[in-house]
Backbone as JSON, one array per atom type, in Angstrom:
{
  "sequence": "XXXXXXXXXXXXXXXXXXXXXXXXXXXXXXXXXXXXXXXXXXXXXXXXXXXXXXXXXXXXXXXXXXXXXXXXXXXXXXXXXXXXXXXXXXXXXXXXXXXXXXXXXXXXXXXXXXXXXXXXXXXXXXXXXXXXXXXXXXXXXXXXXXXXXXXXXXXXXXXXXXXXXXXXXXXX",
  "N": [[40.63, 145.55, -23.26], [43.39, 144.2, -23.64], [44.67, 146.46, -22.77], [44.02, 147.04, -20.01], [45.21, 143.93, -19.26], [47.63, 143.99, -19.73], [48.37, 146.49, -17.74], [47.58, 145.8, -15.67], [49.31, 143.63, -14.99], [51.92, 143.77, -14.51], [51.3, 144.52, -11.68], [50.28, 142.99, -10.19], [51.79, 140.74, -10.17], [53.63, 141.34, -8.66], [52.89, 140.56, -6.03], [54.07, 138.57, -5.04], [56.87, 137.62, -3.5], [60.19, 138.29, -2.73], [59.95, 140.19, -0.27], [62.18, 142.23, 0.26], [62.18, 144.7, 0.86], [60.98, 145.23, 3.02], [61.89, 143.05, 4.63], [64.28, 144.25, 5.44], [63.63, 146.57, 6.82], [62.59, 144.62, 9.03], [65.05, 143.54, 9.84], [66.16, 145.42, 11.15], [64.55, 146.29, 12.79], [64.86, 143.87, 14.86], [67.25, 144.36, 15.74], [67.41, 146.47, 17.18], [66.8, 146.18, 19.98], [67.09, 143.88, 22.28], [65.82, 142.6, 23.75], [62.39, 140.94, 23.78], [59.54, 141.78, 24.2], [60.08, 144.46, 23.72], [60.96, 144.46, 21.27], [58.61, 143.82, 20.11], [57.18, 146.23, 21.13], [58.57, 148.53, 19.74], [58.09, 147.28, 16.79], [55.58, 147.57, 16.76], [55.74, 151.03, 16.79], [57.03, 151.17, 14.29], [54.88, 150.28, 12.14], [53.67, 152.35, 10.42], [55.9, 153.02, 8.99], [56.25, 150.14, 8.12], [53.99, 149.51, 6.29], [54.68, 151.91, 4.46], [57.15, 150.0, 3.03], [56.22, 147.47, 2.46], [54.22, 148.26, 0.5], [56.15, 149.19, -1.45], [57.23, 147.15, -1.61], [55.65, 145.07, -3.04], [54.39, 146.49, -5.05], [56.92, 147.58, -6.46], [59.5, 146.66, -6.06], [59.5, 143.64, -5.95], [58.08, 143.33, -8.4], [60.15, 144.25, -10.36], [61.68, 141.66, -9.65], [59.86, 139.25, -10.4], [59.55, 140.21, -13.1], [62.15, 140.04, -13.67], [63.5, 137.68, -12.85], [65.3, 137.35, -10.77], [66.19, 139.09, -7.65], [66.37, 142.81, -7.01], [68.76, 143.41, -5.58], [70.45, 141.5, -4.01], [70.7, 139.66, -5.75], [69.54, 137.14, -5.77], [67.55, 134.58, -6.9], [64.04, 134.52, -7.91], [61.39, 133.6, -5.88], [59.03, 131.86, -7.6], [61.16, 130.53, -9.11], [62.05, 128.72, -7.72], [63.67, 125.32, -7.54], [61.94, 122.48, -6.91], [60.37, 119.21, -5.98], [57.72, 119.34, -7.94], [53.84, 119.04, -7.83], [52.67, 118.96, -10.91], [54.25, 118.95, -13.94], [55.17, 120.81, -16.53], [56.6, 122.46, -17.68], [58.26, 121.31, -19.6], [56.71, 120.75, -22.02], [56.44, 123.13, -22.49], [57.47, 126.18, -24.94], [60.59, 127.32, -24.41], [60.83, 130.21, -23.86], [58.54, 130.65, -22.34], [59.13, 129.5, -19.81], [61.16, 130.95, -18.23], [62.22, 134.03, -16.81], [61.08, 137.24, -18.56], [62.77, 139.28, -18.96], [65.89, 140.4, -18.9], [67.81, 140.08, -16.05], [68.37, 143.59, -13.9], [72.03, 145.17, -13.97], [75.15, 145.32, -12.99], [77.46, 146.78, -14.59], [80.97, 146.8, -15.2], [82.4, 149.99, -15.62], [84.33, 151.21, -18.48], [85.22, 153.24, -19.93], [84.12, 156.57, -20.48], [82.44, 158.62, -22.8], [81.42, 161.98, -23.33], [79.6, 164.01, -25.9], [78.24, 166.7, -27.68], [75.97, 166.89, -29.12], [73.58, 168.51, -30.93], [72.48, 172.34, -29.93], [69.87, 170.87, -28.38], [70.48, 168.45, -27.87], [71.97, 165.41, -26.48], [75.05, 162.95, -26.26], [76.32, 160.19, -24.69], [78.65, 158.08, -24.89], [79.75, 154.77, -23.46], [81.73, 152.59, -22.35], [82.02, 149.89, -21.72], [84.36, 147.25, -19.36], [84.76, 144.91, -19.9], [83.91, 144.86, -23.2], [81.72, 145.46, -24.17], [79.51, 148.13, -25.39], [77.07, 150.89, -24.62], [74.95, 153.66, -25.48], [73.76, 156.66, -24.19], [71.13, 158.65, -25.32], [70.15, 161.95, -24.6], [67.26, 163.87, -25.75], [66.27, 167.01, -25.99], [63.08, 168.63, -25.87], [61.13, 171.08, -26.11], [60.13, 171.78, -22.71], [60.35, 169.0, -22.3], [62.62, 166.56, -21.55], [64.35, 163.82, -23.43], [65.26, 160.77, -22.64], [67.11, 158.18, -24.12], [68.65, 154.65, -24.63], [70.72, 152.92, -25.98], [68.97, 152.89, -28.69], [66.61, 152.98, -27.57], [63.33, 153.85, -26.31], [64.04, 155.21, -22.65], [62.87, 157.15, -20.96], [61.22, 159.82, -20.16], [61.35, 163.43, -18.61], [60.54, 166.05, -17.6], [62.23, 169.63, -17.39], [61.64, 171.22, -15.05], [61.26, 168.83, -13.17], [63.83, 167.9, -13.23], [65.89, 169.88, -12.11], [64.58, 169.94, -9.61], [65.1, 167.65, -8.87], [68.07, 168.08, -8.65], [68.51, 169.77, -7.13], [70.57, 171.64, -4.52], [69.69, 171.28, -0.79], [70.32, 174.02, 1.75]],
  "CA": [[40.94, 144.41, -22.43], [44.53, 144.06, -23.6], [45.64, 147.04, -22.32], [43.79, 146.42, -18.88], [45.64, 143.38, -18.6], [49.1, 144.54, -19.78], [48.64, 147.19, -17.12], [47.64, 144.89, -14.16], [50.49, 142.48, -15.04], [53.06, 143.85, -13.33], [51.15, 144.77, -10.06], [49.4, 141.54, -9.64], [52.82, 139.65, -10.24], [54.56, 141.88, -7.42], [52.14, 140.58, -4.91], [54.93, 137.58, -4.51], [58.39, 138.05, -3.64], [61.28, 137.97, -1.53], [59.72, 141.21, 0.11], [63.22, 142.58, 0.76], [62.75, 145.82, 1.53], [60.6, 144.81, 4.53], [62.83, 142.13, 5.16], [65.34, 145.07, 5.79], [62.91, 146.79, 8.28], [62.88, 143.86, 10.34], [65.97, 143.02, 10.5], [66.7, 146.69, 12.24], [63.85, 146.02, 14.45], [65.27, 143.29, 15.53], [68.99, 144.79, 16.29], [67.03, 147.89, 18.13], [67.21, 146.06, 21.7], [67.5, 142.35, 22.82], [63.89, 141.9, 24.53], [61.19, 140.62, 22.72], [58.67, 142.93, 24.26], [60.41, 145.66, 23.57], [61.11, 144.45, 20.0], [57.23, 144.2, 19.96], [56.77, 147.87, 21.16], [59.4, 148.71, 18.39], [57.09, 146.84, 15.73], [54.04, 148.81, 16.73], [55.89, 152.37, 16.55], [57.54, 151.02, 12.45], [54.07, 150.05, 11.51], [53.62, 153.05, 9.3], [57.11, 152.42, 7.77], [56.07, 149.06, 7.16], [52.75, 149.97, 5.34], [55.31, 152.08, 3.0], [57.58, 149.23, 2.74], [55.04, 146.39, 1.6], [53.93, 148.87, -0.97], [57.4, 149.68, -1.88], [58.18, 146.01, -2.39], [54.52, 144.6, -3.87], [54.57, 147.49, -6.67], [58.36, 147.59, -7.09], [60.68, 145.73, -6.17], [58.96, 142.44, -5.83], [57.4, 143.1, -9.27], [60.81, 143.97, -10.67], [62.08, 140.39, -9.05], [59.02, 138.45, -10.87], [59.83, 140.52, -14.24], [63.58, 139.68, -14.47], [63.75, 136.56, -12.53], [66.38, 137.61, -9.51], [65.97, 139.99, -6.24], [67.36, 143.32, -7.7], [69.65, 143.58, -4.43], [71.0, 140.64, -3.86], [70.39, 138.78, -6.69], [68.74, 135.84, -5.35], [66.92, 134.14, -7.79], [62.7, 134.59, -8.06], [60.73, 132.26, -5.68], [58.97, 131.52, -8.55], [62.07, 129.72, -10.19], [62.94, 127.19, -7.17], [63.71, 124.29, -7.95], [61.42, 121.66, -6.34], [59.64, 118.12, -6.21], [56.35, 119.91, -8.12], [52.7, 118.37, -8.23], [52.26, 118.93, -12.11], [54.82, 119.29, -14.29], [54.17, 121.38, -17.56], [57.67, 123.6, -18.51], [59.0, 120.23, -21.17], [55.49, 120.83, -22.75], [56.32, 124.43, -23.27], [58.29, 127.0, -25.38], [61.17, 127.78, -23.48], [60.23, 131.49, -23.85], [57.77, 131.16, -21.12], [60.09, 129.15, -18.57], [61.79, 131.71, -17.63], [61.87, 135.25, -16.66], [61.06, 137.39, -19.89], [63.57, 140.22, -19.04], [67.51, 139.92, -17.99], [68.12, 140.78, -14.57], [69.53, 144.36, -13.81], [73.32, 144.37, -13.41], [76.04, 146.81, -12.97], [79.01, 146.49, -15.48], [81.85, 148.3, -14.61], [82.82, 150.86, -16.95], [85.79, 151.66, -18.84], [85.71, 154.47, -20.43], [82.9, 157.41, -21.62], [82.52, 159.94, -23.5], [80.14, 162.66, -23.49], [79.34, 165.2, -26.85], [76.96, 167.31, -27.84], [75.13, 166.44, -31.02], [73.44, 170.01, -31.11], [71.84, 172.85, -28.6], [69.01, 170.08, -28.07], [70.89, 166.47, -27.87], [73.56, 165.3, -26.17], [75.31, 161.61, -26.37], [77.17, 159.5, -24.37], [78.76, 156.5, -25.0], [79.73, 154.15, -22.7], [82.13, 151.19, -22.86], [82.47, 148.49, -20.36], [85.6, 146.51, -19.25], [83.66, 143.52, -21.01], [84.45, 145.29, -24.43], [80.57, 146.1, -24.99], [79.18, 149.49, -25.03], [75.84, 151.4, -24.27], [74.86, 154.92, -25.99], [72.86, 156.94, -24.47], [71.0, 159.81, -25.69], [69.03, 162.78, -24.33], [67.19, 164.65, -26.55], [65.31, 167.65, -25.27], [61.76, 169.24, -27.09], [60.78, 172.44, -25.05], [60.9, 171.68, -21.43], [60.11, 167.75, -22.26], [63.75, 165.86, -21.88], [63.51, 162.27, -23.27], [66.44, 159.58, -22.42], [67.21, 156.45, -24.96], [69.51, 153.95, -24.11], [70.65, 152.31, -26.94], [67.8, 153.23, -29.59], [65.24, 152.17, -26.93], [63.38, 155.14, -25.28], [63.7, 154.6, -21.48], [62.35, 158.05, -19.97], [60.92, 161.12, -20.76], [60.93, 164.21, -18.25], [61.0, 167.85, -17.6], [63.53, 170.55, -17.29], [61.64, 171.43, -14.2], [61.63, 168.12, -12.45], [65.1, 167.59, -12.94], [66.06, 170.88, -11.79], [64.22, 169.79, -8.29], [65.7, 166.23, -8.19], [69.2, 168.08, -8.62], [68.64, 171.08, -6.54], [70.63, 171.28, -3.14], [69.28, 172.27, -0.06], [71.37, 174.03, 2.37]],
  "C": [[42.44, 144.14, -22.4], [45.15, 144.98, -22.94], [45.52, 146.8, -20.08], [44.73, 144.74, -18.63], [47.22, 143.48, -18.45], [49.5, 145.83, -18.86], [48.47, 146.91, -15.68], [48.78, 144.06, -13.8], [51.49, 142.67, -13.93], [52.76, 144.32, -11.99], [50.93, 143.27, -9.64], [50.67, 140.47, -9.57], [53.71, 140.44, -9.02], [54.35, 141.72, -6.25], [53.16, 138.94, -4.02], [56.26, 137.5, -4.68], [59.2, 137.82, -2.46], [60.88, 138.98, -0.32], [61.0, 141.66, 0.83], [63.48, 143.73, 1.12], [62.11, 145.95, 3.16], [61.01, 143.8, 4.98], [63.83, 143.01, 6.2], [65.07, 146.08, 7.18], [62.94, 146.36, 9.37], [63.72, 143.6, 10.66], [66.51, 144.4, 11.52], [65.79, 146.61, 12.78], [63.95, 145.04, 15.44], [66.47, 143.49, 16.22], [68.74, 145.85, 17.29], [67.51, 147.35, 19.78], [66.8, 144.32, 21.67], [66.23, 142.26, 23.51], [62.89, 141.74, 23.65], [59.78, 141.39, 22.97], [58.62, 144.19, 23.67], [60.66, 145.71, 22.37], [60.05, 144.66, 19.15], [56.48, 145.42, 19.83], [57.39, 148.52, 19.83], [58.58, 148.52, 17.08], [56.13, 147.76, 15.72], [54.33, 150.18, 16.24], [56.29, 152.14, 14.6], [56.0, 150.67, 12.2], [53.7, 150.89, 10.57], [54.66, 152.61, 8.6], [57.19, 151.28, 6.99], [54.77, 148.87, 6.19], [53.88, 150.89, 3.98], [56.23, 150.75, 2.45], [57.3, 147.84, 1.99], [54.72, 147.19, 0.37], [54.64, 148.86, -2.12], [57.58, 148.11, -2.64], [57.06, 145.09, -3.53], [54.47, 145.44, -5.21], [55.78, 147.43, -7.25], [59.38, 146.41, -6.73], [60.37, 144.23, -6.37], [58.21, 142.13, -7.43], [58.66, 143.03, -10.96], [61.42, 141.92, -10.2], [61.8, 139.46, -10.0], [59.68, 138.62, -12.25], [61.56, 139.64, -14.99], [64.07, 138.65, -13.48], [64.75, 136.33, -11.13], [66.17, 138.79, -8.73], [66.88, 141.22, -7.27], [68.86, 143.47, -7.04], [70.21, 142.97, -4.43], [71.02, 139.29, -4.93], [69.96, 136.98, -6.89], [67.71, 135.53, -6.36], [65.28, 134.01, -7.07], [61.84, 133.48, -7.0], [59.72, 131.22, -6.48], [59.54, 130.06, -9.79], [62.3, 128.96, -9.1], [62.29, 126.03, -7.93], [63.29, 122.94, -6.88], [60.65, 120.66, -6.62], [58.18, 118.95, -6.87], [55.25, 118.37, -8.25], [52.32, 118.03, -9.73], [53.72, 119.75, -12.91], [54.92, 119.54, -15.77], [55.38, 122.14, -18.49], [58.2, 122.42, -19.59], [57.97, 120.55, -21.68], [55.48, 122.44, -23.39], [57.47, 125.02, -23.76], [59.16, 127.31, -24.24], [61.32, 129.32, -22.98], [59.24, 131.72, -22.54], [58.06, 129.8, -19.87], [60.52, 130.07, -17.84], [61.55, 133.59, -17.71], [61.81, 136.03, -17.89], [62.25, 138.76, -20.0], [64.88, 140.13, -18.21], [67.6, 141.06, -16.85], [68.98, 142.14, -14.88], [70.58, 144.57, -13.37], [74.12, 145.44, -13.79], [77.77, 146.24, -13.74], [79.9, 147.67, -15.14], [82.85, 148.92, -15.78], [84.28, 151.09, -16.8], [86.11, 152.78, -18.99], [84.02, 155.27, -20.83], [83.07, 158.2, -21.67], [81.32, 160.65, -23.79], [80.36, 164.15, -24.95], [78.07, 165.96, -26.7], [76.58, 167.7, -29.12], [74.62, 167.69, -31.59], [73.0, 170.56, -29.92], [70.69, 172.04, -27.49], [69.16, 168.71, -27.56], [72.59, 166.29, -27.41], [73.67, 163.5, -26.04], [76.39, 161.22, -25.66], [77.79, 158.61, -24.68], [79.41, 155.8, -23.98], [80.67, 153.05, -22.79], [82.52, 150.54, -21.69], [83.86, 147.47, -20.27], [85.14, 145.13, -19.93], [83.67, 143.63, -22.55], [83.22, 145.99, -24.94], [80.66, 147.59, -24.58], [77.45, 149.69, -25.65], [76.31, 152.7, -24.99], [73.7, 155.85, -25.57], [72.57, 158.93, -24.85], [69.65, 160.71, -24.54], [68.51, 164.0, -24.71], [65.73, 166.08, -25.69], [64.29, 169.0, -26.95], [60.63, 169.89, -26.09], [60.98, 172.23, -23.73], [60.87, 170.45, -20.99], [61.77, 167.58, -22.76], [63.57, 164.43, -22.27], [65.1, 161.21, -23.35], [66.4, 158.26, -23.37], [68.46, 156.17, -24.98], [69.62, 153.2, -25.57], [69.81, 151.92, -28.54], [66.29, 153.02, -29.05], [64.91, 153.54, -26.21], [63.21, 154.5, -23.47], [63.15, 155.54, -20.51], [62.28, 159.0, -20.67], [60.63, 161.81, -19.27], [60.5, 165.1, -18.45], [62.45, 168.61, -17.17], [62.97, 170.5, -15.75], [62.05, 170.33, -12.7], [63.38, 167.47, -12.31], [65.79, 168.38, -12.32], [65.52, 170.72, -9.79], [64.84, 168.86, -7.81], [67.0, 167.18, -7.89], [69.36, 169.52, -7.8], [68.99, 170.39, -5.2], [69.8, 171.94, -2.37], [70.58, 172.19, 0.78], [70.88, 174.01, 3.63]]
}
């Protein structure tokens, strides 16, 4: 049961959001041509794109949003978190732990400096330091054709040789 619900969590919470990547749809179906018929015909032909786009933003992005409290794009804060006249009011009654979003928004620090080694034939390390003075480390340790990424002692991905080899392959 726990894991069933720790594995619904984040779909079922993505089902409300800024939906910004089909926000982004419409707004180029609206710039296509100046008639509203024709903006209509327009709609009908994106209707597949917007079937991926709802998906796109109910599973992801919209579920990121819920998770860490702000749009990842634009960083518009959660609809969730406005601030409005409510019917029942319940957050002074609780831990401030479950006020707010339980994970810090993702955010792009702009780096200073890094440095990349190589720990042995298997592991290699970066480090990272930000104009902010902190720094990130990460590692990627590879165990046969499984690569696995940790950010700071935290694991955050495990591939393959092969799928990386496809992401990073050109075509000509």
């Amino acid at each position: 049961m726990v894991v069933a619900v720790a594995l619904s969590a984040p779909i079922l919470s993505g089902c409300v959001g800024s939906n910004f990547v089909t926000k982004k749809v419409m707004e180029f179906n609206v710039k296509v041509v100046d008639n509203r018929y024709a903006r209509g015909g327009v709609n009908f032909l994106l209707a597949p794109v917007y079937g991926f786009t709802t998906l796109a933003d109910y599973f992801v992005v919209n579920s990121i949003e819920f998770w860490t409290g702000k749009n990842p794009y634009d960083g518009t804060p959660h609809i969730f978190d406005s601030k409005v006249d409510t019917y029942i009011d319940i957050n002074g009654d609780l831990d401030p732990s479950l006020t707010d979003a339980p994970i810090d928004p993702i955010s792009y620090k702009q780096v200073e400096e890094s440095q990349l080694r190589s720990i042995d034939e298997n592991t290699i390390e970066m480090t990272v330091t930000y104009i902010d003075g902190t720094s990130s480390v990460l590692v990627g340790e590879k165990m046969g054709s499984d690569i696995t990424f940790i950010v700071d002692g935290e694991v955050v991905s495990t591939t393959n040789m092969a799928a990386l080899s496809s992401a990073f392959t050109i075509e000509s």
